[in-house]
mmCIF file with all atom_site columns, C-alpha atoms in Angstrom:
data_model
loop_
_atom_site.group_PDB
_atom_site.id
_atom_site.type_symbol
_atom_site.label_atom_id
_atom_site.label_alt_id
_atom_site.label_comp_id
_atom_site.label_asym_id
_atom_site.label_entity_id
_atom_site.label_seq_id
_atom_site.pdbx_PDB_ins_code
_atom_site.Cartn_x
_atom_site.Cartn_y
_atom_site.Cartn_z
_atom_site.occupancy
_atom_site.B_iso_or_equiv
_atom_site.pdbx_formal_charge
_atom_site.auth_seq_id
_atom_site.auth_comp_id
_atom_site.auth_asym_id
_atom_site.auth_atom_id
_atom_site.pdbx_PDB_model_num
ATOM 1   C CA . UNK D 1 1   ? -36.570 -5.820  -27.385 1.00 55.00 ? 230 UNK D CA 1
ATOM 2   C CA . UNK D 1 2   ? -37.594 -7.109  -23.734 1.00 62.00 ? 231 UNK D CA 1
ATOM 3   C CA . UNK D 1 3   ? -33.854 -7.901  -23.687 1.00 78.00 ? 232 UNK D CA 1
ATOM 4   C CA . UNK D 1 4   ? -32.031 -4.697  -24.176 1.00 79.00 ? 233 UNK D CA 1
ATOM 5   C CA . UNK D 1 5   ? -34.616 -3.271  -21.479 1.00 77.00 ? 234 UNK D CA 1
ATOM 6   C CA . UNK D 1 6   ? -33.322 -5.422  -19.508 1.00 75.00 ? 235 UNK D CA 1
ATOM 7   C CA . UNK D 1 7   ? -29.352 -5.008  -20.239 1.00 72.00 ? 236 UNK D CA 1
ATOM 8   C CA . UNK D 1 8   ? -29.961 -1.421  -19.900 1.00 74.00 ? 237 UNK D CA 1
ATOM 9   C CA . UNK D 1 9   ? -31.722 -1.701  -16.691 1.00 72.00 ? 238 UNK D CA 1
ATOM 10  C CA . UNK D 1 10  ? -29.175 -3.687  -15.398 1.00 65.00 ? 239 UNK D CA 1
ATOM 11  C CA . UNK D 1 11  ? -26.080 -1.469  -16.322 1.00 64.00 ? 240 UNK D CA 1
ATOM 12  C CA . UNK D 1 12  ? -27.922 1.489   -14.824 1.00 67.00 ? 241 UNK D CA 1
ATOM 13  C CA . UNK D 1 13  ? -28.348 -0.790  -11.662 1.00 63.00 ? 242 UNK D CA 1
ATOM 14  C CA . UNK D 1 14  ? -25.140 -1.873  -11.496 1.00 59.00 ? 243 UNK D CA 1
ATOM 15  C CA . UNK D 1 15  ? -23.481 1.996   -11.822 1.00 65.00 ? 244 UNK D CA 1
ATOM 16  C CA . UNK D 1 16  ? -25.297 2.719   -9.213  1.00 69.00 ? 245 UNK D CA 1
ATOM 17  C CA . UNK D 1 17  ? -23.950 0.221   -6.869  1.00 76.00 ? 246 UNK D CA 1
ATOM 18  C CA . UNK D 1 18  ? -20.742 1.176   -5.179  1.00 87.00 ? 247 UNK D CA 1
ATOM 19  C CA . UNK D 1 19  ? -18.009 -2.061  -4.886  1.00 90.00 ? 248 UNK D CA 1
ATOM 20  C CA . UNK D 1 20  ? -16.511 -0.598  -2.009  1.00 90.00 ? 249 UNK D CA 1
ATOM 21  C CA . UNK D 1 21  ? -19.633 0.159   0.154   1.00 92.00 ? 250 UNK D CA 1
ATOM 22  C CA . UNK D 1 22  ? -20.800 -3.892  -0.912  1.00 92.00 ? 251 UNK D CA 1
ATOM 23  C CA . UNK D 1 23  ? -20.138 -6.321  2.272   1.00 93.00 ? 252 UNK D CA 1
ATOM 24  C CA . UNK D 1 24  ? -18.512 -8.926  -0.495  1.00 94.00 ? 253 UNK D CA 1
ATOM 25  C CA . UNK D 1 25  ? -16.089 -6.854  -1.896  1.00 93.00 ? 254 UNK D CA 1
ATOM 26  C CA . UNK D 1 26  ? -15.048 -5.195  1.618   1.00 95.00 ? 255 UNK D CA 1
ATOM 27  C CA . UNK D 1 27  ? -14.622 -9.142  3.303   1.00 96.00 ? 256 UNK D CA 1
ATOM 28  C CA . UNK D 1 28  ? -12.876 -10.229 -0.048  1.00 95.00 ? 257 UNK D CA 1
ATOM 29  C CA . UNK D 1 29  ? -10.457 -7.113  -0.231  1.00 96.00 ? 258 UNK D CA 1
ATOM 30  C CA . UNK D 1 30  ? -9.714  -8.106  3.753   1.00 97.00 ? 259 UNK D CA 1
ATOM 31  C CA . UNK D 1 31  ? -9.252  -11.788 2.752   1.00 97.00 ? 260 UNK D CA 1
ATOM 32  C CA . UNK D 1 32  ? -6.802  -10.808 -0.206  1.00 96.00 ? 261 UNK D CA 1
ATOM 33  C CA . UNK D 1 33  ? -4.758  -8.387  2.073   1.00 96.00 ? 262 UNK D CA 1
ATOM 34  C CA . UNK D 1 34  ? -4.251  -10.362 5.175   1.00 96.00 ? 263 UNK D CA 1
ATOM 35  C CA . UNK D 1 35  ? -3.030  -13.515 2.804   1.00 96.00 ? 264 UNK D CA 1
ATOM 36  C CA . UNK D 1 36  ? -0.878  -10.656 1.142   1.00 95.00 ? 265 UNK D CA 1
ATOM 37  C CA . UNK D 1 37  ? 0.606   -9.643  4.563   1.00 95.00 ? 266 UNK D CA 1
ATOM 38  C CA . UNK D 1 38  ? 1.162   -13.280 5.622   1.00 95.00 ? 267 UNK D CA 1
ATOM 39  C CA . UNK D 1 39  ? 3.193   -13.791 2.601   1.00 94.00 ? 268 UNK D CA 1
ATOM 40  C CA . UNK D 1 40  ? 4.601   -10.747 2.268   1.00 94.00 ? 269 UNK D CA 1
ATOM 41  C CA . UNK D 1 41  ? 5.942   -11.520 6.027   1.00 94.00 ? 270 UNK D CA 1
ATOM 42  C CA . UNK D 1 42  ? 6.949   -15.330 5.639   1.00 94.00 ? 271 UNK D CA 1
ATOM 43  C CA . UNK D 1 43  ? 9.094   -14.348 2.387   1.00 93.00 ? 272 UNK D CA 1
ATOM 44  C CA . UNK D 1 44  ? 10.780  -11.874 4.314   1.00 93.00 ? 273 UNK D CA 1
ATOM 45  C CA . UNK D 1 45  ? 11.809  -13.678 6.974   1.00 93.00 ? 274 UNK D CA 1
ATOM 46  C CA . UNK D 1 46  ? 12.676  -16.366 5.072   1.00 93.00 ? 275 UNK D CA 1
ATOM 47  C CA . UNK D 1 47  ? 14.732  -13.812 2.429   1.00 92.00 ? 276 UNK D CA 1
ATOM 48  C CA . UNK D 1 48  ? 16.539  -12.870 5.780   1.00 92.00 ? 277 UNK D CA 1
ATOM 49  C CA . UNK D 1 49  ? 17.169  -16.214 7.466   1.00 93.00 ? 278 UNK D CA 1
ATOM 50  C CA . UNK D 1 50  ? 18.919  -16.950 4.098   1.00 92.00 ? 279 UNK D CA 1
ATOM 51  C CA . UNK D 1 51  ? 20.396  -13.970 4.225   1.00 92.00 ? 280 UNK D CA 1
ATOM 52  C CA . UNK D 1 52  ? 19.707  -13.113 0.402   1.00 90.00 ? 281 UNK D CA 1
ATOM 53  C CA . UNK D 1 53  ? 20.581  -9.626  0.303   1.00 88.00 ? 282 UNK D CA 1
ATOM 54  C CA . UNK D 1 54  ? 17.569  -8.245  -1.692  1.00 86.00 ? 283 UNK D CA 1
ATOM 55  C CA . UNK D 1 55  ? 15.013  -10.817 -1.201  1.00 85.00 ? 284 UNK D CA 1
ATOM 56  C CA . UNK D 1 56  ? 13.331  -9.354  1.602   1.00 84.00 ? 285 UNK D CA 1
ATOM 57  C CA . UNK D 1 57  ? 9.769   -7.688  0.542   1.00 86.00 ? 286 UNK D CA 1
ATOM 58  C CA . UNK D 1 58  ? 8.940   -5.731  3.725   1.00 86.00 ? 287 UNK D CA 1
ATOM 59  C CA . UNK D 1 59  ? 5.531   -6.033  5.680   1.00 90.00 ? 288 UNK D CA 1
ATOM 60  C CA . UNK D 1 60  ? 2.379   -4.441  4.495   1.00 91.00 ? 289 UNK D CA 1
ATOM 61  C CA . UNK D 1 61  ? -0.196  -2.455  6.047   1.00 94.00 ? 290 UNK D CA 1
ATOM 62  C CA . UNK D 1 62  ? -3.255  -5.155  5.216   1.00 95.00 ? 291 UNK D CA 1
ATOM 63  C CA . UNK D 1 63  ? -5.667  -1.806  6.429   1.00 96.00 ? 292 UNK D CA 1
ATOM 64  C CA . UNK D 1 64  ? -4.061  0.698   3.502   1.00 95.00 ? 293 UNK D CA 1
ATOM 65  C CA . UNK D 1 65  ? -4.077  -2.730  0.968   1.00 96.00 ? 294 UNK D CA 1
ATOM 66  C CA . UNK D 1 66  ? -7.857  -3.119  1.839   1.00 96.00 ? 295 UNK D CA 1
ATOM 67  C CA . UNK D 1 67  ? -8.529  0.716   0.862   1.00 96.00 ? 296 UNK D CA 1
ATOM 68  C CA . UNK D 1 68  ? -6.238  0.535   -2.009  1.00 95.00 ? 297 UNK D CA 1
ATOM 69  C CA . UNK D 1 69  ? -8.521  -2.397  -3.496  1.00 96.00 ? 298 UNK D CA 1
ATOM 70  C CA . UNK D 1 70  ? -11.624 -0.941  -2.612  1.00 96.00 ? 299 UNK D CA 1
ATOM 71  C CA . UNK D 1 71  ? -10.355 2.231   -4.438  1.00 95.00 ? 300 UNK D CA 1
ATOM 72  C CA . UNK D 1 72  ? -9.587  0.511   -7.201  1.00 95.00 ? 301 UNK D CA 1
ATOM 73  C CA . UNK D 1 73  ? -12.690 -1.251  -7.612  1.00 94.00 ? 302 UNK D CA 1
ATOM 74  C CA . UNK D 1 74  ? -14.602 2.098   -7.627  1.00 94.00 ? 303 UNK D CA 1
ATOM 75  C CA . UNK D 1 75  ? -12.403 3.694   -9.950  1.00 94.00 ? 304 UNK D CA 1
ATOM 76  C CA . UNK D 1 76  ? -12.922 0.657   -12.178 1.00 92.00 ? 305 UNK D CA 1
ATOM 77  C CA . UNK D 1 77  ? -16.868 0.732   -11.720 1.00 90.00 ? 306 UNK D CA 1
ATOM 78  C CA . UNK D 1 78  ? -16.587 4.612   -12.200 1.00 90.00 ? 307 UNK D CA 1
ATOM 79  C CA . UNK D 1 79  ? -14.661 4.170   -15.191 1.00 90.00 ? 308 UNK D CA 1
ATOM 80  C CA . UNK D 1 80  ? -11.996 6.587   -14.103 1.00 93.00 ? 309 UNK D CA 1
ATOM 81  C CA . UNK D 1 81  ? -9.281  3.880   -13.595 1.00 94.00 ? 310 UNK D CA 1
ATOM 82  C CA . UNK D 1 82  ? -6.688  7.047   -15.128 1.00 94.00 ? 311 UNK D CA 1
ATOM 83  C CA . UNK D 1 83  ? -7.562  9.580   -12.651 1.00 94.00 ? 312 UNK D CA 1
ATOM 84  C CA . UNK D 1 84  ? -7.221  6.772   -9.682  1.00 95.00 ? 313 UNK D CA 1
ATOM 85  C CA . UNK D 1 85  ? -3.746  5.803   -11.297 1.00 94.00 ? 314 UNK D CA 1
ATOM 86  C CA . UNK D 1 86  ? -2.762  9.334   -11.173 1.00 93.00 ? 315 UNK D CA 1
ATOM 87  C CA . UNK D 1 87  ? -3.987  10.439  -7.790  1.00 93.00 ? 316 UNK D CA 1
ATOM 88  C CA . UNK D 1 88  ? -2.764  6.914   -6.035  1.00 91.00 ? 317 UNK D CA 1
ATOM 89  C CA . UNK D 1 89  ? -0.145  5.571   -7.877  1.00 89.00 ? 318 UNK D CA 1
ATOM 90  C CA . UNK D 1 90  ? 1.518   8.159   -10.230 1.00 92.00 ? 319 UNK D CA 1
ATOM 91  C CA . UNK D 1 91  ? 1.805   10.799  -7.539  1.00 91.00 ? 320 UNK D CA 1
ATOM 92  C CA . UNK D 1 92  ? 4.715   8.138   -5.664  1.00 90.00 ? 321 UNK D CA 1
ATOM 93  C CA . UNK D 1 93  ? 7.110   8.378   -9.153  1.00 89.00 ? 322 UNK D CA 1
ATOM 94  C CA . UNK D 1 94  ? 5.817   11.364  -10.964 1.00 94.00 ? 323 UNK D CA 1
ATOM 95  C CA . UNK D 1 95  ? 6.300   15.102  -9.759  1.00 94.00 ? 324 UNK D CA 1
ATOM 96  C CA . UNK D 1 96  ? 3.012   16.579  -10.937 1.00 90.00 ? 325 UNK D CA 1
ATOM 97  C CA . UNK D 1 97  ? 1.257   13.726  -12.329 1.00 93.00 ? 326 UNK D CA 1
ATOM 98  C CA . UNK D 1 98  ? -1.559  15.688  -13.393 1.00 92.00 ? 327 UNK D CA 1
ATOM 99  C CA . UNK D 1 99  ? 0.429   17.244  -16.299 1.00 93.00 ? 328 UNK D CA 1
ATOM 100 C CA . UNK D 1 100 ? 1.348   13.382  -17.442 1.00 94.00 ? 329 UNK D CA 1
ATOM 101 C CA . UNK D 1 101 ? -2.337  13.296  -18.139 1.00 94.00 ? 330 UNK D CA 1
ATOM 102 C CA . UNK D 1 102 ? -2.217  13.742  -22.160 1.00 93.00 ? 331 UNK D CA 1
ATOM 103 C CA . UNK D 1 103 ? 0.649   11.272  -22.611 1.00 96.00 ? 332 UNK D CA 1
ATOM 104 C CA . UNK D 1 104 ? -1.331  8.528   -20.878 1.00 95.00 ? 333 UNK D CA 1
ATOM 105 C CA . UNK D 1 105 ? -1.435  5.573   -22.809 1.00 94.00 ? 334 UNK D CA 1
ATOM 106 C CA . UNK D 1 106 ? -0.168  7.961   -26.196 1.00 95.00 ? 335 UNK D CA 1
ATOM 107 C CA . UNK D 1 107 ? 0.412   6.087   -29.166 1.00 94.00 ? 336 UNK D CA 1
ATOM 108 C CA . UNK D 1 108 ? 4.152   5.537   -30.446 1.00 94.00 ? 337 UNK D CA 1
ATOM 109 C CA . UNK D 1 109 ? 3.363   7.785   -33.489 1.00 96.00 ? 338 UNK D CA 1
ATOM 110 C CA . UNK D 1 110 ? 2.138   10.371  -30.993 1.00 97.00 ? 339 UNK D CA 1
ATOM 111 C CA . UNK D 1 111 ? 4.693   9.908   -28.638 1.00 97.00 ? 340 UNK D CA 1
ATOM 112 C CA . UNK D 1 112 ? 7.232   10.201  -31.486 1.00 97.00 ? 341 UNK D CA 1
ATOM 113 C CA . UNK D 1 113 ? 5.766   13.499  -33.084 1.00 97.00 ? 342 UNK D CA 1
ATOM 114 C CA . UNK D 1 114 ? 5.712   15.213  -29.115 1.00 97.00 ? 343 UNK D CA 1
ATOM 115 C CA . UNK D 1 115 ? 9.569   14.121  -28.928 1.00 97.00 ? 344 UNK D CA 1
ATOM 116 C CA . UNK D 1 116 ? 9.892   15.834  -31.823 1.00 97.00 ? 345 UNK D CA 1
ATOM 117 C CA . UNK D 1 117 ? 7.263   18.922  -30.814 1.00 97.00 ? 346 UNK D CA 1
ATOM 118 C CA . UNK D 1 118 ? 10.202  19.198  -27.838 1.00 97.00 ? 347 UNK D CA 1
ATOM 119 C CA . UNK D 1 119 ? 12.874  19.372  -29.689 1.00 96.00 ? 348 UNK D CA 1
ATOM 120 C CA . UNK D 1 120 ? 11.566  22.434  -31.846 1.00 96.00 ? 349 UNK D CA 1
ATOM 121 C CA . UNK D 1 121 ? 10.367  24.586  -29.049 1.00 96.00 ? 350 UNK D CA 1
ATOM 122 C CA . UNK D 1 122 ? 13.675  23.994  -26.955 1.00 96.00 ? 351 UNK D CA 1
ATOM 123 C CA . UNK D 1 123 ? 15.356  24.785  -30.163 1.00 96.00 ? 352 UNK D CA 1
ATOM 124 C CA . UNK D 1 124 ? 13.564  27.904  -30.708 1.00 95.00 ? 353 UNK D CA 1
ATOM 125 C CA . UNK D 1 125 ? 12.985  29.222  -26.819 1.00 95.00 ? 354 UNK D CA 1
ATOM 126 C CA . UNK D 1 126 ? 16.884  28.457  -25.950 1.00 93.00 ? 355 UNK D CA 1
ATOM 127 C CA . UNK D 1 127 ? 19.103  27.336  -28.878 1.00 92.00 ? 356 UNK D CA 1
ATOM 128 C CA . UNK D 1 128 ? 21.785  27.749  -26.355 1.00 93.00 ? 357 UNK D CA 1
ATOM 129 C CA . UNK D 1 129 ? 20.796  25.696  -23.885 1.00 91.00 ? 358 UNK D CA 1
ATOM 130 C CA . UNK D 1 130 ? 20.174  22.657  -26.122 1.00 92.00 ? 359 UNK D CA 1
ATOM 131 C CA . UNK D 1 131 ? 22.686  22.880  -28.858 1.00 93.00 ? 360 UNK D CA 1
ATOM 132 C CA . UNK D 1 132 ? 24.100  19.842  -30.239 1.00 94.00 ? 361 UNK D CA 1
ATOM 133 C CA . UNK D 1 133 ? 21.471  17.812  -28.793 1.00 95.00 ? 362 UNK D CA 1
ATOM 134 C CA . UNK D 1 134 ? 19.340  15.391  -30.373 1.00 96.00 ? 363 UNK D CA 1
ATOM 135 C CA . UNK D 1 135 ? 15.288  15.439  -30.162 1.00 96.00 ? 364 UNK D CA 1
ATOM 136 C CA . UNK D 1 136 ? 15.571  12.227  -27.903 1.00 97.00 ? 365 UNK D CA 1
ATOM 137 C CA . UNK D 1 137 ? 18.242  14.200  -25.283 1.00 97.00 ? 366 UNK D CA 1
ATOM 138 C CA . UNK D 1 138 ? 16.100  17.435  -25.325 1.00 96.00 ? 367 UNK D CA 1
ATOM 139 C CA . UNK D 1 139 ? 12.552  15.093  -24.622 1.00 97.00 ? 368 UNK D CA 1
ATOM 140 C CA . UNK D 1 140 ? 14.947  13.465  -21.677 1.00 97.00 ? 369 UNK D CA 1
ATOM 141 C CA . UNK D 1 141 ? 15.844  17.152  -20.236 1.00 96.00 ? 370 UNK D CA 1
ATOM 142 C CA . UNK D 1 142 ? 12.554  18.200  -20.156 1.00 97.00 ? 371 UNK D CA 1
ATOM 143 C CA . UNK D 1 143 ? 10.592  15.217  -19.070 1.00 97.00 ? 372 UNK D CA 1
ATOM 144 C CA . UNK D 1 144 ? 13.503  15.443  -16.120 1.00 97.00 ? 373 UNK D CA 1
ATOM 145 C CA . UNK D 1 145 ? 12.476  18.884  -15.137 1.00 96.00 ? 374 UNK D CA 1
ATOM 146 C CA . UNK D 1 146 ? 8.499   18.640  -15.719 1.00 96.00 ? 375 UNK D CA 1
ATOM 147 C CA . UNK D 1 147 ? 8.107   14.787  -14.314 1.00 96.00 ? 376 UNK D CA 1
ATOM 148 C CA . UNK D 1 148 ? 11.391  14.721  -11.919 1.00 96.00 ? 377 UNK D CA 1
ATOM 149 C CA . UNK D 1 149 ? 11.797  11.306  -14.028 1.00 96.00 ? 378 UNK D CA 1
ATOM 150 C CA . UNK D 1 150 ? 14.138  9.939   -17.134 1.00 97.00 ? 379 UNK D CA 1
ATOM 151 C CA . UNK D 1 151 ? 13.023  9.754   -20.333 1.00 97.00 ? 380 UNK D CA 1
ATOM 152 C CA . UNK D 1 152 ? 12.802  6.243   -20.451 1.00 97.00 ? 381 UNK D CA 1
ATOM 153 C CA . UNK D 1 153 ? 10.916  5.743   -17.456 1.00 96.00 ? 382 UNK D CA 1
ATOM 154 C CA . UNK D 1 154 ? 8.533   7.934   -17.931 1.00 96.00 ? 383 UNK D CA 1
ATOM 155 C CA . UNK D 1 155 ? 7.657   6.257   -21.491 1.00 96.00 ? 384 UNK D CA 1
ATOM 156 C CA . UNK D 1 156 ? 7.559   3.343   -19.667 1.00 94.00 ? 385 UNK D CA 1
ATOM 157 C CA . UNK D 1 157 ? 5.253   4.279   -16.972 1.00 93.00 ? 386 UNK D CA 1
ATOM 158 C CA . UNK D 1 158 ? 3.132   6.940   -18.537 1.00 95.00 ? 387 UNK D CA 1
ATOM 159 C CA . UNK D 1 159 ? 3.251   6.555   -21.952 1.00 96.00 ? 388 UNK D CA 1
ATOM 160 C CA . UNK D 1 160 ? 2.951   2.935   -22.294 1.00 95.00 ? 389 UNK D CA 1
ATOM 161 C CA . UNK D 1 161 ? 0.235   2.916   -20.148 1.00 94.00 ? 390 UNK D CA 1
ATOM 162 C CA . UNK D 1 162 ? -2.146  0.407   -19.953 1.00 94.00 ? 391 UNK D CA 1
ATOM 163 C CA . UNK D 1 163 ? -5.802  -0.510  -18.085 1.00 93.00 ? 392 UNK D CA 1
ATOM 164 C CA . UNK D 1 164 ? -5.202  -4.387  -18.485 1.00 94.00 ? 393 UNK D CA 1
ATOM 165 C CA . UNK D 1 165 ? -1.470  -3.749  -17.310 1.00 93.00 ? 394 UNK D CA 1
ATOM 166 C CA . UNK D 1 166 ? -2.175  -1.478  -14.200 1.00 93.00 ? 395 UNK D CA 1
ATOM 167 C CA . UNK D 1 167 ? -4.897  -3.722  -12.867 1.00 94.00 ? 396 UNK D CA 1
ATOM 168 C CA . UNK D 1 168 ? -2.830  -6.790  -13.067 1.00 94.00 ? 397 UNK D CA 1
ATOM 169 C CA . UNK D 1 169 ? 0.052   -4.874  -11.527 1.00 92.00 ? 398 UNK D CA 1
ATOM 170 C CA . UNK D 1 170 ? -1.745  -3.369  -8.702  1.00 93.00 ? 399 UNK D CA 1
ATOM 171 C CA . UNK D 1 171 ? -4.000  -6.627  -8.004  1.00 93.00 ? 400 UNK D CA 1
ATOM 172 C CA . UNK D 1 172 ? -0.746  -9.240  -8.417  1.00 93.00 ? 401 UNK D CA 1
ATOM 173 C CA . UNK D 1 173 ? 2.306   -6.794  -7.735  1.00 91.00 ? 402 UNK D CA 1
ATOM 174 C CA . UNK D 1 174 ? 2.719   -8.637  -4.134  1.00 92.00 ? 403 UNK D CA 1
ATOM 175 C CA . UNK D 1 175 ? 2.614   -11.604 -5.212  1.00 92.00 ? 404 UNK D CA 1
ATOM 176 C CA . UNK D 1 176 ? 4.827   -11.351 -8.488  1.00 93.00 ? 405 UNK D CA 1
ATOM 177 C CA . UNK D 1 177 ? 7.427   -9.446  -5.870  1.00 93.00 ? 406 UNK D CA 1
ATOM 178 C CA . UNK D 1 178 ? 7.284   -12.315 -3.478  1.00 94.00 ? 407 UNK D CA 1
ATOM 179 C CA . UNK D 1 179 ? 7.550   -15.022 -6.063  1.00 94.00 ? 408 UNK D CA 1
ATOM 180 C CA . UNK D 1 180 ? 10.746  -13.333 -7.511  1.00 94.00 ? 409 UNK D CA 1
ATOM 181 C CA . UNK D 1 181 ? 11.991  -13.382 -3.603  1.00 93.00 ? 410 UNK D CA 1
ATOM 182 C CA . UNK D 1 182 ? 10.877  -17.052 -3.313  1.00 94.00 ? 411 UNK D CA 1
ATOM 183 C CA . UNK D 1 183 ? 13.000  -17.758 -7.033  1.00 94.00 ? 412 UNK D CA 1
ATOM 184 C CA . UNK D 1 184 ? 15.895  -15.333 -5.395  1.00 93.00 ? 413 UNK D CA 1
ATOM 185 C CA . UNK D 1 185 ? 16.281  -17.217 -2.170  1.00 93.00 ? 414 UNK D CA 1
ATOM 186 C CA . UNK D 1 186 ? 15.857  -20.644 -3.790  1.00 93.00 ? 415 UNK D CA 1
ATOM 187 C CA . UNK D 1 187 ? 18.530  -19.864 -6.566  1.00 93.00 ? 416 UNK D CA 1
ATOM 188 C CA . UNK D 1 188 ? 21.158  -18.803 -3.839  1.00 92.00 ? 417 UNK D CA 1
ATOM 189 C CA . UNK D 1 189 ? 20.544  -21.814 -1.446  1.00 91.00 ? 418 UNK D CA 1
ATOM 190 C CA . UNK D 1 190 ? 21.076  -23.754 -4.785  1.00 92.00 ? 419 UNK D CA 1
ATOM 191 C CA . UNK D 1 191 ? 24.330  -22.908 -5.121  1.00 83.00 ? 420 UNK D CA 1
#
């Protein structure tokens, strides 16, 4: 009994602690960004000296990295990870991420029956318009016009959606981009 007291006090502690506000986290998040930038800038000049078309990352802004993480962290210890990915990240690809909110993470049966859901109510509101087209064609037109994105992508991004996924790709997308450029530039001084 004395231990779930405990566990409880400490998960009541511990959401009311705010990563971003701890001196750790802030002189980590620095740490991780400036090593980012470092990299991000050694690759590049490297990409270019080898002049790999392609292989150049850019330069990051280690202040806006360092806010991004701290974000992140918050959102993660607020458990609202979603409505960080849609303010910060989804708002770059998506027009009007908001309304991309339901097919978050959506099930392929789910996904499958709102393709179809489309199709219907694009058959019914302008036969015209959509004749001869199949469900998947119809989903792609209007995903286009609502999201500004195809079909595919936006299944990919939005409906495949995943926690584990999005933190990996947000904490490691530098470095998996500047690896690749590393592979890039070593495969075409190889040859």
């Amino acid at each position: 009994m004395l231990d779930r007291a405990k566990q409880q006090m400490m998960r009541r502690a511990m959401q009311q602690v705010t990563p971003s506000e701890t001196p750790v986290a802030q002189a980590l998040v620095n740490v991780i960004a400036n090593i980012e930038a470092r990299q991000m800038a050694a690759v590049t000049r490297l990409a270019e000296a080898a002049d790999v078309e392609g292989a150049a990352v850019g330069h990051l802004d280690s202040g806006a990295r360092e806010e991004q993480l701290l974000d992140l962290a918050d959102a993660l210890a607020d458990d609202r990870l979603e409505d960080w990915w849609l303010d910060e990240v989804a708002v770059d690809h998506l027009d009007d991420p908001e309304k991309a909110t339901n097919y978050l993470g959506m099930d392929r049966e789910e996904w499958t029956d709102q393709i179809a859901t489309w199709g219907e109510n694009y058959r019914q509101a302008a036969p015209d318009h959509v004749d001869g087209m199949t469900d998947a064609q119809i989903a792609d037109l209007h995903v286009r016009e609502t999201f500004g994105v195809p079909l595919r992508e936006f299944a990919a991004e939005v409906v495949d959606w995943s926690r584990g996924e999005i933190v990996e790709n947000v904490l490691a997308g530098h470095l998996s981009s500047t690896t690749t450029s590393i592979h890039r530039v070593a495969a075409e001084l190889e040859d």
